[in-house]
């Protein structure tokens, strides 16, 4: 046994060969599973973590090792997806206050126009939009009004969509070209 390998790790040549067979035969399936769960994250990290844990616990796993590593990879991918959502909830582009230096004069003008339209929104849309504009996080707004964070995101999205529709009708935007030369 090597000095750096945990006592239950695969360190016998037959165990290492068996571990290598599992990796060769099942890695692609594990990658597809992780990619389905968290397509926008580093899904291969979930697979690598699962395979490393399989190696470290090789002798301790008495049942089906492929099923064991599949569950570990699935759980790691879910954790990556969850962490990504939590980080996204912490601060989004919609959480930047309108008076911030990052906001242009044109956007401030649109904001004033939007304020005139605010009474046309539902009560939930008004609260979600206004509290967001004052720098509150999605989690804080959800706790204040007693709904889920998903509901707050939905109210905010609906309000923004309606506001954008009204603003585009009042101030049609001229098409412009992206860096790729496409007209938007």
PDB file of C-alpha atoms in Angstrom:
ATOM      1  CA  UNK A   1       0.000   0.000   0.000  1.00  0.00           C
ATOM      2  CA  UNK A   2       1.293   3.475  -0.798  1.00  0.00           C
ATOM      3  CA  UNK A   3       1.784   6.049   1.927  1.00  0.00           C
ATOM      4  CA  UNK A   4      -0.660   8.582   0.469  1.00  0.00           C
ATOM      5  CA  UNK A   5      -3.573   6.272  -0.386  1.00  0.00           C
ATOM      6  CA  UNK A   6      -6.390   5.943   2.182  1.00  0.00           C
ATOM      7  CA  UNK A   7      -6.625   2.436   3.748  1.00  0.00           C
ATOM      8  CA  UNK A   8      -9.801   1.574   1.819  1.00  0.00           C
ATOM      9  CA  UNK A   9      -8.511   2.829  -1.549  1.00  0.00           C
ATOM     10  CA  UNK A  10      -7.959   0.579  -4.540  1.00  0.00           C
ATOM     11  CA  UNK A  11      -4.223  -0.047  -4.339  1.00  0.00           C
ATOM     12  CA  UNK A  12      -3.916  -3.737  -5.220  1.00  0.00           C
ATOM     13  CA  UNK A  13      -3.146  -4.142  -8.956  1.00  0.00           C
ATOM     14  CA  UNK A  14      -6.368  -6.133  -9.486  1.00  0.00           C
ATOM     15  CA  UNK A  15      -8.426  -3.441  -7.720  1.00  0.00           C
ATOM     16  CA  UNK A  16      -6.759  -0.702  -9.749  1.00  0.00           C
ATOM     17  CA  UNK A  17      -7.518  -2.648 -12.929  1.00  0.00           C
ATOM     18  CA  UNK A  18     -11.146  -3.095 -11.844  1.00  0.00           C
ATOM     19  CA  UNK A  19     -11.390   0.643 -11.048  1.00  0.00           C
ATOM     20  CA  UNK A  20      -9.901   1.469 -14.461  1.00  0.00           C
ATOM     21  CA  UNK A  21     -12.493  -0.768 -16.109  1.00  0.00           C
ATOM     22  CA  UNK A  22     -15.299   1.081 -14.319  1.00  0.00           C
ATOM     23  CA  UNK A  23     -13.880   4.424 -15.469  1.00  0.00           C
ATOM     24  CA  UNK A  24     -13.400   3.259 -19.063  1.00  0.00           C
ATOM     25  CA  UNK A  25     -16.821   1.611 -19.331  1.00  0.00           C
ATOM     26  CA  UNK A  26     -18.982   4.099 -17.424  1.00  0.00           C
ATOM     27  CA  UNK A  27     -17.372   7.568 -17.513  1.00  0.00           C
ATOM     28  CA  UNK A  28     -19.213   8.656 -20.672  1.00  0.00           C
ATOM     29  CA  UNK A  29     -22.583   7.683 -19.166  1.00  0.00           C
ATOM     30  CA  UNK A  30     -21.713   9.524 -15.944  1.00  0.00           C
ATOM     31  CA  UNK A  31     -20.757  12.629 -17.933  1.00  0.00           C
ATOM     32  CA  UNK A  32     -24.094  12.549 -19.804  1.00  0.00           C
ATOM     33  CA  UNK A  33     -25.970  12.199 -16.506  1.00  0.00           C
ATOM     34  CA  UNK A  34     -24.136  15.138 -14.920  1.00  0.00           C
ATOM     35  CA  UNK A  35     -24.554  17.265 -18.079  1.00  0.00           C
ATOM     36  CA  UNK A  36     -28.329  16.658 -18.017  1.00  0.00           C
ATOM     37  CA  UNK A  37     -28.533  17.806 -14.408  1.00  0.00           C
ATOM     38  CA  UNK A  38     -26.255  20.851 -14.596  1.00  0.00           C
ATOM     39  CA  UNK A  39     -25.606  21.724 -18.259  1.00  0.00           C
ATOM     40  CA  UNK A  40     -24.346  25.247 -17.555  1.00  0.00           C
ATOM     41  CA  UNK A  41     -21.886  24.272 -14.831  1.00  0.00           C
ATOM     42  CA  UNK A  42     -18.638  22.314 -14.831  1.00  0.00           C
ATOM     43  CA  UNK A  43     -20.444  18.961 -14.941  1.00  0.00           C
ATOM     44  CA  UNK A  44     -17.219  17.017 -15.457  1.00  0.00           C
ATOM     45  CA  UNK A  45     -16.171  18.162 -11.991  1.00  0.00           C
ATOM     46  CA  UNK A  46     -19.080  16.174 -10.560  1.00  0.00           C
ATOM     47  CA  UNK A  47     -17.920  13.096 -12.477  1.00  0.00           C
ATOM     48  CA  UNK A  48     -14.293  13.514 -11.425  1.00  0.00           C
ATOM     49  CA  UNK A  49     -15.310  13.963  -7.776  1.00  0.00           C
ATOM     50  CA  UNK A  50     -17.459  10.849  -7.922  1.00  0.00           C
ATOM     51  CA  UNK A  51     -14.710   8.758  -9.494  1.00  0.00           C
ATOM     52  CA  UNK A  52     -12.155  10.009  -6.980  1.00  0.00           C
ATOM     53  CA  UNK A  53     -14.488   9.086  -4.116  1.00  0.00           C
ATOM     54  CA  UNK A  54     -15.021   5.681  -5.712  1.00  0.00           C
ATOM     55  CA  UNK A  55     -11.264   5.115  -5.818  1.00  0.00           C
ATOM     56  CA  UNK A  56     -10.763   6.275  -2.236  1.00  0.00           C
ATOM     57  CA  UNK A  57     -13.590   4.091  -0.909  1.00  0.00           C
ATOM     58  CA  UNK A  58     -13.115   1.105  -3.216  1.00  0.00           C
ATOM     59  CA  UNK A  59     -12.718  -1.516  -0.479  1.00  0.00           C
ATOM     60  CA  UNK A  60     -15.388  -0.007   1.775  1.00  0.00           C
ATOM     61  CA  UNK A  61     -18.055  -0.286  -0.935  1.00  0.00           C
ATOM     62  CA  UNK A  62     -19.494  -3.776  -0.660  1.00  0.00           C
ATOM     63  CA  UNK A  63     -22.374  -3.397  -3.119  1.00  0.00           C
ATOM     64  CA  UNK A  64     -22.626  -2.388  -6.754  1.00  0.00           C
ATOM     65  CA  UNK A  65     -19.816   0.141  -7.276  1.00  0.00           C
ATOM     66  CA  UNK A  66     -21.269   1.477 -10.533  1.00  0.00           C
ATOM     67  CA  UNK A  67     -24.604   2.221  -8.857  1.00  0.00           C
ATOM     68  CA  UNK A  68     -22.736   3.825  -5.933  1.00  0.00           C
ATOM     69  CA  UNK A  69     -20.677   6.140  -8.149  1.00  0.00           C
ATOM     70  CA  UNK A  70     -23.777   6.985 -10.232  1.00  0.00           C
ATOM     71  CA  UNK A  71     -25.587   8.192  -7.110  1.00  0.00           C
ATOM     72  CA  UNK A  72     -22.525  10.181  -6.002  1.00  0.00           C
ATOM     73  CA  UNK A  73     -22.176  11.859  -9.418  1.00  0.00           C
ATOM     74  CA  UNK A  74     -25.899  12.657  -9.499  1.00  0.00           C
ATOM     75  CA  UNK A  75     -25.719  14.241  -6.035  1.00  0.00           C
ATOM     76  CA  UNK A  76     -22.572  16.216  -6.897  1.00  0.00           C
ATOM     77  CA  UNK A  77     -24.213  17.544 -10.074  1.00  0.00           C
ATOM     78  CA  UNK A  78     -27.313  18.566  -8.119  1.00  0.00           C
ATOM     79  CA  UNK A  79     -25.070  20.370  -5.611  1.00  0.00           C
ATOM     80  CA  UNK A  80     -23.318  22.245  -8.452  1.00  0.00           C
ATOM     81  CA  UNK A  81     -26.663  23.273  -9.924  1.00  0.00           C
ATOM     82  CA  UNK A  82     -27.985  24.369  -6.515  1.00  0.00           C
ATOM     83  CA  UNK A  83     -24.852  26.416  -5.735  1.00  0.00           C
ATOM     84  CA  UNK A  84     -25.071  28.060  -9.130  1.00  0.00           C
ATOM     85  CA  UNK A  85     -28.698  29.080  -8.508  1.00  0.00           C
ATOM     86  CA  UNK A  86     -27.881  30.412  -5.030  1.00  0.00           C
ATOM     87  CA  UNK A  87     -25.057  32.517  -6.433  1.00  0.00           C
ATOM     88  CA  UNK A  88     -27.328  33.810  -9.185  1.00  0.00           C
ATOM     89  CA  UNK A  89     -29.936  34.748  -6.582  1.00  0.00           C
ATOM     90  CA  UNK A  90     -27.416  36.758  -4.590  1.00  0.00           C
ATOM     91  CA  UNK A  91     -26.979  39.440  -7.246  1.00  0.00           C
ATOM     92  CA  UNK A  92     -28.366  39.688 -10.732  1.00  0.00           C
ATOM     93  CA  UNK A  93     -28.366  42.508 -13.231  1.00  0.00           C
ATOM     94  CA  UNK A  94     -31.842  43.387 -11.964  1.00  0.00           C
ATOM     95  CA  UNK A  95     -30.515  43.876  -8.431  1.00  0.00           C
ATOM     96  CA  UNK A  96     -28.359  46.877  -9.429  1.00  0.00           C
ATOM     97  CA  UNK A  97     -30.054  50.029  -8.100  1.00  0.00           C
ATOM     98  CA  UNK A  98     -31.229  52.444 -10.786  1.00  0.00           C
ATOM     99  CA  UNK A  99     -29.217  55.304  -9.256  1.00  0.00           C
ATOM    100  CA  UNK A 100     -25.996  53.302  -9.527  1.00  0.00           C
ATOM    101  CA  UNK A 101     -23.161  54.738 -11.608  1.00  0.00           C
ATOM    102  CA  UNK A 102     -23.441  51.589 -13.735  1.00  0.00           C
ATOM    103  CA  UNK A 103     -26.812  52.773 -15.046  1.00  0.00           C
ATOM    104  CA  UNK A 104     -26.907  55.118 -18.034  1.00  0.00           C
ATOM    105  CA  UNK A 105     -28.859  58.389 -18.336  1.00  0.00           C
ATOM    106  CA  UNK A 106     -31.050  56.744 -20.981  1.00  0.00           C
ATOM    107  CA  UNK A 107     -31.992  54.004 -18.550  1.00  0.00           C
ATOM    108  CA  UNK A 108     -32.804  56.589 -15.881  1.00  0.00           C
ATOM    109  CA  UNK A 109     -35.163  58.307 -18.337  1.00  0.00           C
ATOM    110  CA  UNK A 110     -36.781  54.957 -19.064  1.00  0.00           C
ATOM    111  CA  UNK A 111     -37.057  54.438 -15.310  1.00  0.00           C
ATOM    112  CA  UNK A 112     -38.980  57.701 -14.898  1.00  0.00           C
ATOM    113  CA  UNK A 113     -41.287  56.682 -17.728  1.00  0.00           C
ATOM    114  CA  UNK A 114     -41.704  53.274 -16.102  1.00  0.00           C
ATOM    115  CA  UNK A 115     -42.662  54.913 -12.796  1.00  0.00           C
ATOM    116  CA  UNK A 116     -45.557  56.566 -14.566  1.00  0.00           C
ATOM    117  CA  UNK A 117     -46.710  53.112 -15.692  1.00  0.00           C
ATOM    118  CA  UNK A 118     -46.171  51.441 -12.302  1.00  0.00           C
ATOM    119  CA  UNK A 119     -49.837  51.656 -11.194  1.00  0.00           C
ATOM    120  CA  UNK A 120     -50.797  49.506 -14.193  1.00  0.00           C
ATOM    121  CA  UNK A 121     -48.885  46.527 -12.752  1.00  0.00           C
ATOM    122  CA  UNK A 122     -50.387  44.051 -10.296  1.00  0.00           C
ATOM    123  CA  UNK A 123     -49.614  44.610  -6.620  1.00  0.00           C
ATOM    124  CA  UNK A 124     -47.164  41.667  -6.541  1.00  0.00           C
ATOM    125  CA  UNK A 125     -45.362  42.917  -9.656  1.00  0.00           C
ATOM    126  CA  UNK A 126     -45.086  46.413  -8.175  1.00  0.00           C
ATOM    127  CA  UNK A 127     -43.597  45.164  -4.900  1.00  0.00           C
ATOM    128  CA  UNK A 128     -41.109  42.807  -6.586  1.00  0.00           C
ATOM    129  CA  UNK A 129     -39.969  45.465  -9.040  1.00  0.00           C
ATOM    130  CA  UNK A 130     -39.734  48.382  -6.590  1.00  0.00           C
ATOM    131  CA  UNK A 131     -37.929  46.430  -3.866  1.00  0.00           C
ATOM    132  CA  UNK A 132     -35.492  45.118  -6.469  1.00  0.00           C
ATOM    133  CA  UNK A 133     -34.844  48.658  -7.648  1.00  0.00           C
ATOM    134  CA  UNK A 134     -34.064  49.630  -4.066  1.00  0.00           C
ATOM    135  CA  UNK A 135     -31.392  46.947  -3.853  1.00  0.00           C
ATOM    136  CA  UNK A 136     -33.219  44.142  -2.060  1.00  0.00           C
ATOM    137  CA  UNK A 137     -32.258  40.574  -2.971  1.00  0.00           C
ATOM    138  CA  UNK A 138     -34.719  38.034  -4.274  1.00  0.00           C
ATOM    139  CA  UNK A 139     -34.523  36.112  -0.978  1.00  0.00           C
ATOM    140  CA  UNK A 140     -35.212  39.272   1.044  1.00  0.00           C
ATOM    141  CA  UNK A 141     -38.223  40.204  -1.092  1.00  0.00           C
ATOM    142  CA  UNK A 142     -39.617  36.670  -0.824  1.00  0.00           C
ATOM    143  CA  UNK A 143     -39.303  36.751   2.967  1.00  0.00           C
ATOM    144  CA  UNK A 144     -40.909  40.208   3.186  1.00  0.00           C
ATOM    145  CA  UNK A 145     -43.977  39.365   1.133  1.00  0.00           C
ATOM    146  CA  UNK A 146     -44.298  35.708   2.182  1.00  0.00           C
ATOM    147  CA  UNK A 147     -43.871  33.973  -1.163  1.00  0.00           C
ATOM    148  CA  UNK A 148     -41.195  31.760  -2.713  1.00  0.00           C
ATOM    149  CA  UNK A 149     -38.135  33.153  -4.443  1.00  0.00           C
ATOM    150  CA  UNK A 150     -39.411  31.621  -7.683  1.00  0.00           C
ATOM    151  CA  UNK A 151     -42.614  33.664  -7.321  1.00  0.00           C
ATOM    152  CA  UNK A 152     -40.594  36.851  -6.802  1.00  0.00           C
ATOM    153  CA  UNK A 153     -38.540  36.102  -9.927  1.00  0.00           C
ATOM    154  CA  UNK A 154     -41.779  35.453 -11.820  1.00  0.00           C
ATOM    155  CA  UNK A 155     -43.420  38.701 -10.627  1.00  0.00           C
ATOM    156  CA  UNK A 156     -40.270  40.669 -11.479  1.00  0.00           C
ATOM    157  CA  UNK A 157     -40.000  39.043 -14.892  1.00  0.00           C
ATOM    158  CA  UNK A 158     -43.661  39.741 -15.695  1.00  0.00           C
ATOM    159  CA  UNK A 159     -43.307  43.350 -14.569  1.00  0.00           C
ATOM    160  CA  UNK A 160     -40.176  43.856 -16.622  1.00  0.00           C
ATOM    161  CA  UNK A 161     -41.734  42.273 -19.685  1.00  0.00           C
ATOM    162  CA  UNK A 162     -44.823  44.496 -19.405  1.00  0.00           C
ATOM    163  CA  UNK A 163     -42.712  47.599 -18.760  1.00  0.00           C
ATOM    164  CA  UNK A 164     -40.454  46.793 -21.720  1.00  0.00           C
ATOM    165  CA  UNK A 165     -43.535  46.402 -23.920  1.00  0.00           C
ATOM    166  CA  UNK A 166     -44.876  49.799 -22.831  1.00  0.00           C
ATOM    167  CA  UNK A 167     -41.492  51.485 -23.217  1.00  0.00           C
ATOM    168  CA  UNK A 168     -40.917  49.987 -26.661  1.00  0.00           C
ATOM    169  CA  UNK A 169     -44.320  51.246 -27.775  1.00  0.00           C
ATOM    170  CA  UNK A 170     -43.578  54.738 -26.457  1.00  0.00           C
ATOM    171  CA  UNK A 171     -39.884  54.911 -27.458  1.00  0.00           C
ATOM    172  CA  UNK A 172     -39.217  52.461 -30.315  1.00  0.00           C
ATOM    173  CA  UNK A 173     -35.568  51.504 -30.365  1.00  0.00           C
ATOM    174  CA  UNK A 174     -33.532  51.721 -33.507  1.00  0.00           C
ATOM    175  CA  UNK A 175     -31.969  48.455 -34.600  1.00  0.00           C
ATOM    176  CA  UNK A 176     -28.243  48.177 -33.957  1.00  0.00           C
ATOM    177  CA  UNK A 177     -25.550  45.721 -34.995  1.00  0.00           C
ATOM    178  CA  UNK A 178     -23.809  43.308 -32.669  1.00  0.00           C
ATOM    179  CA  UNK A 179     -20.077  42.559 -32.844  1.00  0.00           C
ATOM    180  CA  UNK A 180     -20.938  39.629 -35.096  1.00  0.00           C
ATOM    181  CA  UNK A 181     -22.666  42.019 -37.519  1.00  0.00           C
ATOM    182  CA  UNK A 182     -26.195  40.808 -36.761  1.00  0.00           C
ATOM    183  CA  UNK A 183     -28.941  43.394 -36.609  1.00  0.00           C
ATOM    184  CA  UNK A 184     -30.831  43.458 -33.312  1.00  0.00           C
TER     185      UNK A 184
END
